[in-house]
Coordinates of N, CA and C in Angstrom, one line a residue:
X193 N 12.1 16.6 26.5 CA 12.7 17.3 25.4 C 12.0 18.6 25.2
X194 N 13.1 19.6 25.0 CA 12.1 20.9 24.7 C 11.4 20.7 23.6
X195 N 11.7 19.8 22.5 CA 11.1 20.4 21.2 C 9.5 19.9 21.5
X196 N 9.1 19.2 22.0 CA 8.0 18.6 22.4 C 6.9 19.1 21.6
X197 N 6.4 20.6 22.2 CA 5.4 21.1 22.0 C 5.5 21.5 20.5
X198 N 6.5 21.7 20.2 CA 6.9 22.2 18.4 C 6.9 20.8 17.5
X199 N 7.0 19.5 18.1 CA 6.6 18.8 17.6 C 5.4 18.5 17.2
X200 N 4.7 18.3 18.4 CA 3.4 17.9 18.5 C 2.5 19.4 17.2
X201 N 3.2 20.7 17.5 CA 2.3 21.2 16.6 C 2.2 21.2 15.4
X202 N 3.9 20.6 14.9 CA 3.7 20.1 13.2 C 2.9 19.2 13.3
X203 N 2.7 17.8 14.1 CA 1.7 17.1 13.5 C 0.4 17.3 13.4
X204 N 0.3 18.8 14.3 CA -1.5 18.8 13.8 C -1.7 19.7 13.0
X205 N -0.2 20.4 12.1 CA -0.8 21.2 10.9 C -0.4 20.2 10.0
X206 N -0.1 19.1 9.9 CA 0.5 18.2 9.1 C -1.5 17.8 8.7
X207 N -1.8 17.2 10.2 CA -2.7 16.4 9.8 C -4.1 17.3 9.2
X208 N -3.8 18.9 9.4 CA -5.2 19.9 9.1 C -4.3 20.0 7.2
X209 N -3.1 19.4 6.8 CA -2.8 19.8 5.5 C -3.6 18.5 4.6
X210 N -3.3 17.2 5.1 CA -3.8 16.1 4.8 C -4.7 15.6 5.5
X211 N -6.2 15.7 5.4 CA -7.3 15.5 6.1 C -7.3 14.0 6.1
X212 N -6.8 13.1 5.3 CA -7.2 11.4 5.2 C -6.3 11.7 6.1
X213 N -5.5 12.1 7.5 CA -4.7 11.2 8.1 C -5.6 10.7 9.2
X214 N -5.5 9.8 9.9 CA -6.1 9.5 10.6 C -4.8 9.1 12.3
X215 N -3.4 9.4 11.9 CA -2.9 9.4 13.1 C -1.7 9.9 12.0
X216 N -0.9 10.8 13.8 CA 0.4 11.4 13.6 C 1.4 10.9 14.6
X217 N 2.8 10.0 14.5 CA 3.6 10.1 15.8 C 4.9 10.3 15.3
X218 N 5.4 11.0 16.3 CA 7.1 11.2 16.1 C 7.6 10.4 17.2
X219 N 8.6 9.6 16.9 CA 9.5 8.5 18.0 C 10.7 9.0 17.6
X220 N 11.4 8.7 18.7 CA 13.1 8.9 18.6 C 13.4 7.9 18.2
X221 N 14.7 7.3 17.4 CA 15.5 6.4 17.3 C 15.6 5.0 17.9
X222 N 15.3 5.2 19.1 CA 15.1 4.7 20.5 C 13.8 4.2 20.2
X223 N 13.0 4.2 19.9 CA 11.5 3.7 20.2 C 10.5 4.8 20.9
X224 N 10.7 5.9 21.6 CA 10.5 6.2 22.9 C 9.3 7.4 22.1
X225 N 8.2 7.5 22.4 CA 7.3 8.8 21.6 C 8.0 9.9 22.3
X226 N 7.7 10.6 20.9 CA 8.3 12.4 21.2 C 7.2 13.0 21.5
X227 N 6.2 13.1 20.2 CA 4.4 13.8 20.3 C 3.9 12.8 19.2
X228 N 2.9 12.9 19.8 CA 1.8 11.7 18.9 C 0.1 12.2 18.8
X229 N -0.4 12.3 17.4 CA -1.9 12.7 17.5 C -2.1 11.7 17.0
X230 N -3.0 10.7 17.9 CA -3.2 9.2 17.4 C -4.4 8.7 17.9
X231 N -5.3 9.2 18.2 CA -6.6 8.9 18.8 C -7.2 7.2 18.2
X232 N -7.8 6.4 19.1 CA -8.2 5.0 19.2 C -6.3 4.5 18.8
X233 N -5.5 4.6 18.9 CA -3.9 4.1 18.6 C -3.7 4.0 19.9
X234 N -2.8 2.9 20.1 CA -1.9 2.8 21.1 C -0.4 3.5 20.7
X235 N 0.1 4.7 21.2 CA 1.3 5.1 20.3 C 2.4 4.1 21.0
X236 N 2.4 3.5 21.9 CA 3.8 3.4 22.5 C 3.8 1.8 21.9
X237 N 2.4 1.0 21.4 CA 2.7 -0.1 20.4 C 3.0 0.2 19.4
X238 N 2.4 1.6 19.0 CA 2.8 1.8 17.1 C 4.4 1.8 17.1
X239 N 4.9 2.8 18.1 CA 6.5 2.8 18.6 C 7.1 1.7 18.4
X240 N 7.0 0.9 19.3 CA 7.9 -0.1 19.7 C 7.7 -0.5 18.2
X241 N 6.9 -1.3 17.1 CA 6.1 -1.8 15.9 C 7.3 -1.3 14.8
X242 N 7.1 0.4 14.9 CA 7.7 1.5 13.6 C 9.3 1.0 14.4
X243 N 9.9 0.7 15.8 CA 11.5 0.5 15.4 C 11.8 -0.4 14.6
X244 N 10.7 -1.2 15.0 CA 11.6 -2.9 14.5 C 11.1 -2.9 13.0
X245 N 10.3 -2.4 12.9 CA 10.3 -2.4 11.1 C 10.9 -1.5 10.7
X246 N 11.2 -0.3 10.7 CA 12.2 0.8 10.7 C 13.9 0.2 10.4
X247 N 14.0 -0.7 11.1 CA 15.9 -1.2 11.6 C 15.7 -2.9 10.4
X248 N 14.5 -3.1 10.2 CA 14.3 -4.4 9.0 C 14.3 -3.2 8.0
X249 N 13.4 -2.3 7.4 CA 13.7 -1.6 6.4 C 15.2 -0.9 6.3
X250 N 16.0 -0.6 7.1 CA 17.4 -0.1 7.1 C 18.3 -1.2 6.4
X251 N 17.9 -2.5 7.2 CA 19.2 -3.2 6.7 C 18.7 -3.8 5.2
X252 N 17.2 -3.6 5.1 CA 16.9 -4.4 3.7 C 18.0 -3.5 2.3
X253 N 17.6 -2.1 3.1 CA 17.8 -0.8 2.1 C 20.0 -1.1 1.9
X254 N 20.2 -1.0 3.0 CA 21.5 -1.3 3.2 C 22.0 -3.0 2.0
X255 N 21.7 -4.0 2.2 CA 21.6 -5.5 2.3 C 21.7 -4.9 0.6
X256 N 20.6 -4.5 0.1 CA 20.5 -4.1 -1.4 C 20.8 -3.2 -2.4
X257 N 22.1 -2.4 -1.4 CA 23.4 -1.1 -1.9 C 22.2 -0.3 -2.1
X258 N 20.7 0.4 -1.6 CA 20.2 1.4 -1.6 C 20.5 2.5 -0.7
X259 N 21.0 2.4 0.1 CA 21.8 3.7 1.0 C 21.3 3.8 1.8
X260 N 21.1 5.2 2.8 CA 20.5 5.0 4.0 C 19.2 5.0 4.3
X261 N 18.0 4.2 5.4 CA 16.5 4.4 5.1 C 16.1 5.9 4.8
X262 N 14.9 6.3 4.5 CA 14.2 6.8 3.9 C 13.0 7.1 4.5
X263 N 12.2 6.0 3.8 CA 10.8 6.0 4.0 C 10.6 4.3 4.1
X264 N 8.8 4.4 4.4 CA 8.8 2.8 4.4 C 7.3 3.2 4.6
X265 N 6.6 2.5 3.2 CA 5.1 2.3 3.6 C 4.5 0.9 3.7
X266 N 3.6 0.6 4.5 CA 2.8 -0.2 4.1 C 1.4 0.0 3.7
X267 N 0.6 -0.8 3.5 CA -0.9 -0.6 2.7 C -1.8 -2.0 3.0
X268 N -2.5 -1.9 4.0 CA -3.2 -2.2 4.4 C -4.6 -2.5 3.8
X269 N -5.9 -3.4 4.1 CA -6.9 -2.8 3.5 C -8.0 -2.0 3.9
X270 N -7.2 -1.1 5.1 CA -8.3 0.2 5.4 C -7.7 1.4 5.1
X271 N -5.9 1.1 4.8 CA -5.4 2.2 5.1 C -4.0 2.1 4.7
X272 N -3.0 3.0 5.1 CA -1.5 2.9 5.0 C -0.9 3.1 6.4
X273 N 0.3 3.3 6.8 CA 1.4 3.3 7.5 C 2.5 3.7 6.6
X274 N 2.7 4.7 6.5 CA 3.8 5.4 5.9 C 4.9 5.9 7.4
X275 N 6.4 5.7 7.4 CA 7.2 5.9 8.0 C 8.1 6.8 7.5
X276 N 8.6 7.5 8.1 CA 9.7 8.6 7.2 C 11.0 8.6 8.7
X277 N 12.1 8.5 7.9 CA 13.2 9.2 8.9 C 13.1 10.8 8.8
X278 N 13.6 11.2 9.9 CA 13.0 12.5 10.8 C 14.4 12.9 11.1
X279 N 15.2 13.5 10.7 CA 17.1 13.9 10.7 C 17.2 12.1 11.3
X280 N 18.5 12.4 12.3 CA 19.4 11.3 12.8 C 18.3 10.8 13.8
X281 N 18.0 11.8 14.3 CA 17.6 10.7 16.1 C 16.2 10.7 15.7
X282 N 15.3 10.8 14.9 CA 13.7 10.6 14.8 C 12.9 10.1 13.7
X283 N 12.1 9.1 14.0 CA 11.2 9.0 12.8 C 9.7 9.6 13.2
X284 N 9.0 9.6 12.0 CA 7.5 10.3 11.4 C 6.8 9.5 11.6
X285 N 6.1 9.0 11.8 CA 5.2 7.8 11.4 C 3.7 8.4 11.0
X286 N 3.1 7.9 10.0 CA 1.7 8.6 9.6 C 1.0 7.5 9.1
X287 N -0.7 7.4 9.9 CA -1.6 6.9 9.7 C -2.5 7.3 9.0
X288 N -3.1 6.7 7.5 CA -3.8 7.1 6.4 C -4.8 6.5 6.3
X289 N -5.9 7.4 5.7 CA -7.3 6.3 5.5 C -6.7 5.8 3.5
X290 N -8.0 5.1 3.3 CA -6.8 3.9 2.0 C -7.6 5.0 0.6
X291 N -8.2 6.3 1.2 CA -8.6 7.0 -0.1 C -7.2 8.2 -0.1
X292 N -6.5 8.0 0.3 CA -5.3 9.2 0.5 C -4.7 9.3 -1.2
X293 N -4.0 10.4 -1.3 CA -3.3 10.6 -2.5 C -1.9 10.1 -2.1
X294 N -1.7 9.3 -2.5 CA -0.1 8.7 -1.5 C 0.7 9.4 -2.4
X295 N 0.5 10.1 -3.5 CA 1.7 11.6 -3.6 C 1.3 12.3 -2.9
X296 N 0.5 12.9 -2.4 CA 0.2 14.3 -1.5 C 0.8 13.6 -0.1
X297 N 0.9 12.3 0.6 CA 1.1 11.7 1.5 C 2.6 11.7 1.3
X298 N 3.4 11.1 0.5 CA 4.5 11.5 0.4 C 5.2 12.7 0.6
X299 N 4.9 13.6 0.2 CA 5.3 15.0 -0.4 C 5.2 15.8 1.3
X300 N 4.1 15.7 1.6 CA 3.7 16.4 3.1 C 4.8 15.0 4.2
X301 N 4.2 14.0 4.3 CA 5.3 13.4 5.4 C 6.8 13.2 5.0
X302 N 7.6 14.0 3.9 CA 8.6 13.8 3.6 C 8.9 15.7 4.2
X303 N 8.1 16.5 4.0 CA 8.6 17.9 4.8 C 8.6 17.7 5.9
X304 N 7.6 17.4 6.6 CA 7.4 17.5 7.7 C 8.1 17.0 8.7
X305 N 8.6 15.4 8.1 CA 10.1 14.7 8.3 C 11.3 15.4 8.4
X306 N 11.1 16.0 7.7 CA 12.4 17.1 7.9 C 12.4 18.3 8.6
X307 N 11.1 18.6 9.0 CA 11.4 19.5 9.7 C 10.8 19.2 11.6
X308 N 11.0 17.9 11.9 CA 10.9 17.6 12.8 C 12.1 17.1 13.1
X309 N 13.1 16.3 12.4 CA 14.5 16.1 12.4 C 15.1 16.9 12.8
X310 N 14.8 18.4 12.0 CA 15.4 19.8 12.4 C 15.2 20.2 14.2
X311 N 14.0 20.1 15.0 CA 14.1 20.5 15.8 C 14.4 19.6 16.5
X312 N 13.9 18.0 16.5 CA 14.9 17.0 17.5 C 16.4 17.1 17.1
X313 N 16.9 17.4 15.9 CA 18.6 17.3 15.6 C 19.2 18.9 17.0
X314 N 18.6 19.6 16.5 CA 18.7 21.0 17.8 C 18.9 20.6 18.9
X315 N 17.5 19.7 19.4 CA 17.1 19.9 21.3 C 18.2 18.9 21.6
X316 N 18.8 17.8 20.8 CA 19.9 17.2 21.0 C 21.1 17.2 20.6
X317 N 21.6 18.1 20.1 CA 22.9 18.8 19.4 C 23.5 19.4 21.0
X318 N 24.7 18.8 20.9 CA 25.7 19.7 22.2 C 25.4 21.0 22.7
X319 N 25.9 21.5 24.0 CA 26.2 22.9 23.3 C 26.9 23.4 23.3
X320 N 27.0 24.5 22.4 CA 28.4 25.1 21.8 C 29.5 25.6 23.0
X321 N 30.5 25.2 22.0 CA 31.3 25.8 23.6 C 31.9 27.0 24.1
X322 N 31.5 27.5 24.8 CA 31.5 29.2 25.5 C 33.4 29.5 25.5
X323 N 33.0 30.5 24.7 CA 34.4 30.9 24.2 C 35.1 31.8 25.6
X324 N 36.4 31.9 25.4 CA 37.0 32.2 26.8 C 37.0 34.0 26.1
X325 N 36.8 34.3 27.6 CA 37.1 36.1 26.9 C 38.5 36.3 27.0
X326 N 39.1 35.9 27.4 CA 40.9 36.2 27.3 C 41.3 36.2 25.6
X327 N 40.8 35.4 24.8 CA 40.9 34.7 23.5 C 40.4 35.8 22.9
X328 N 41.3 36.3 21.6 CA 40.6 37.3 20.7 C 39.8 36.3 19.9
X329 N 38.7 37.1 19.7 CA 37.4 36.5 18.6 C 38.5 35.9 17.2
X330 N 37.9 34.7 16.8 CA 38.0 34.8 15.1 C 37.5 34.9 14.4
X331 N 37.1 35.4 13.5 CA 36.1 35.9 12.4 C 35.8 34.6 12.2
X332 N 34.6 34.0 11.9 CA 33.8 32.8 11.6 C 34.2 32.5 10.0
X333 N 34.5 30.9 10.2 CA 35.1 30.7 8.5 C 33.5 30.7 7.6
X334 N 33.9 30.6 6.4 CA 32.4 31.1 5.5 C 31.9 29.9 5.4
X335 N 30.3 29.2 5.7 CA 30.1 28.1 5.3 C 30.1 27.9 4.2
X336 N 29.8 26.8 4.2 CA 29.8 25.9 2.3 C 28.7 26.4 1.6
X337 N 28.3 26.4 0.4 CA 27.6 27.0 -0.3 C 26.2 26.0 0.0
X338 N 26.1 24.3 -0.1 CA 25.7 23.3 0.4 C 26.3 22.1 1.0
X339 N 25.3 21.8 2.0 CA 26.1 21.0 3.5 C 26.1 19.9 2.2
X340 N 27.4 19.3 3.1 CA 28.1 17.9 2.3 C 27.0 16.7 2.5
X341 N 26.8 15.9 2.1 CA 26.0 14.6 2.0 C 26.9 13.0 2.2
X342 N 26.4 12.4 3.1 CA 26.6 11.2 2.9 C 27.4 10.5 1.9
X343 N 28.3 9.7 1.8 CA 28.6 9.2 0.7 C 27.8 7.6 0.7
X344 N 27.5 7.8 -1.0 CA 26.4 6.9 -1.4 C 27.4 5.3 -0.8
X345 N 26.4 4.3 -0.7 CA 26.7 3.0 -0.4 C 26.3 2.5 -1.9
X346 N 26.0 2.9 -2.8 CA 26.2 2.5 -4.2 C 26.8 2.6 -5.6
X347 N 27.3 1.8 -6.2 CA 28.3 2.4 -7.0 C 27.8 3.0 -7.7
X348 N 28.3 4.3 -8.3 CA 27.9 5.4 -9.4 C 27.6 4.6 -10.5
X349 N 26.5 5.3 -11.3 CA 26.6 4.6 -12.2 C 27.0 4.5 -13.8
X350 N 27.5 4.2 -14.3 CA 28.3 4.3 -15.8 C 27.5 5.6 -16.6
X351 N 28.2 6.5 -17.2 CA 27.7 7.3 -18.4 C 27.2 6.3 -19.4
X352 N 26.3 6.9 -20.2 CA 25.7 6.5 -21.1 C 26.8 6.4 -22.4
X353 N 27.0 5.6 -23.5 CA 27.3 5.9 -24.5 C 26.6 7.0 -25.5
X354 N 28.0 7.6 -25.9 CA 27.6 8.8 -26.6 C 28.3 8.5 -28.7
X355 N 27.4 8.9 -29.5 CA 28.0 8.7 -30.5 C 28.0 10.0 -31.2
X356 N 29.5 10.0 -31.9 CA 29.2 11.4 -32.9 C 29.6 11.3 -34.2
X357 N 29.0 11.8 -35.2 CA 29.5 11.8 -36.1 C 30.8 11.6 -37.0
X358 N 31.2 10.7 -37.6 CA 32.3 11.0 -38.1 C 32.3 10.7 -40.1
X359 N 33.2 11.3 -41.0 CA 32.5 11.4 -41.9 C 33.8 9.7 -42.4
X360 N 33.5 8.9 -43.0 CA 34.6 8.1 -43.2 C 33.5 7.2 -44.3
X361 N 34.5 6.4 -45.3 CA 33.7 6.2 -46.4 C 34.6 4.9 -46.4
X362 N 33.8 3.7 -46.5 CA 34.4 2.3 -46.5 C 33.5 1.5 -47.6
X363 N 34.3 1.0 -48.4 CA 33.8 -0.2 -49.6 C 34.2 -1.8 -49.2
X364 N 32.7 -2.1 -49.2 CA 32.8 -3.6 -48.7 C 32.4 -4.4 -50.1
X365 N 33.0 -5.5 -50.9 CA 32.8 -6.4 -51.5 C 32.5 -7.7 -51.1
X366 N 31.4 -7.9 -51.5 CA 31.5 -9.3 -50.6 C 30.5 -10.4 -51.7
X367 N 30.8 -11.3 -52.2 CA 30.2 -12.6 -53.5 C 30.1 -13.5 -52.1
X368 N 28.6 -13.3 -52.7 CA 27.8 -14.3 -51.3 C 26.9 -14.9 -52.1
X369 N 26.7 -16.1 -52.3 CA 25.4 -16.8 -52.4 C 24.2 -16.7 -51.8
X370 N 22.8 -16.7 -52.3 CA 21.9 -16.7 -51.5 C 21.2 -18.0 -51.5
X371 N 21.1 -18.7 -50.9 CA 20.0 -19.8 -51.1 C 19.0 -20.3 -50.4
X372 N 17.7 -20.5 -50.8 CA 16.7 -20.8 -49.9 C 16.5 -22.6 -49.9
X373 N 16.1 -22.7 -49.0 CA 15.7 -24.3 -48.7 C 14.3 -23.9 -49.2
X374 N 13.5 -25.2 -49.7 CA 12.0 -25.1 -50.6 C 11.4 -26.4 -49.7

């Protein structure tokens, strides 16, 4: 895959942004490593490992109307395994020591996820198809202001009730006895 080397160099400014990492891999969908900085790691076990828990976290997320996966950590007691989807065809996977800021760990393997999805979504995106010169050009329609999103697998959820003022004046009479038990 061309993006290869553009992979491999986000994960080692990923891993010079977050010093606790202690491993970086990107897998395709497929299982198969893209680039991996994983020293003492077997990546092509971590691989095989990150699908099958990757496709259990999908259907958990799915099974429980949460929509499509995301992320997926575990927490270990030396460390973490945080997973991220990476566009359509890739996931992130990041190896943590157990003093990490798992907001700063989030926050960095959720960019970086995305912009590793960006270059594997590219190196495997069609390609466009070579217009005929006989054919006058047509001016390019305007894109959307933002790309459309998925539609949620959960139901929306109800507005809150709202109360407003109204001025209305009601007289209640009411002959009630009170009495206590002793």
């Amino acid at each position: 895959m061309a993006a290869e080397p553009d992979i491999l160099e986000e994960l080692r400014r990923l891993r010079a942004r977050v010093p606790q990492l202690t491993g970086a891999l990107a897998t395709g969908a497929d299982g198969l490593v893209l680039a991996q900085d994983t020293p003492g790691v077997d990546p092509a076990d971590v691989a095989t490992l990150v699908t099958t828990a990757r496709g259990l976290a999908a259907q958990l997320a799915d099974v429980t109307g949460q929509g499509d996966f995301r992320e997926l950590l575990v927490r270990g007691v030396y460390g973490y395994v945080a997973t991220y989807a990476a566009g359509h065809g890739a996931v992130l996977t990041l190896l943590a020591q157990d003093r990490v800021n798992v907001g700063r760990l989030h926050l960095e393997g959720r960019r970086s996820g995305a912009r590793i999805g960006e270059l594997v979504d590219t190196a495997t995106a069609p390609p466009a198809p070579r217009a005929d010169p006989a054919t006058p050009a047509k001016s390019p329609a305007k894109a959307p202001a933002k790309a459309a999103t998925a539609a949620r697998s959960r139901a929306p959820r109800t507005p809150r009730a709202t109360t407003t003022a109204t001025t209305t004046t009601t007289t209640t009479t009411t002959n009630a006895r009170t009495t206590s038990d002793s």
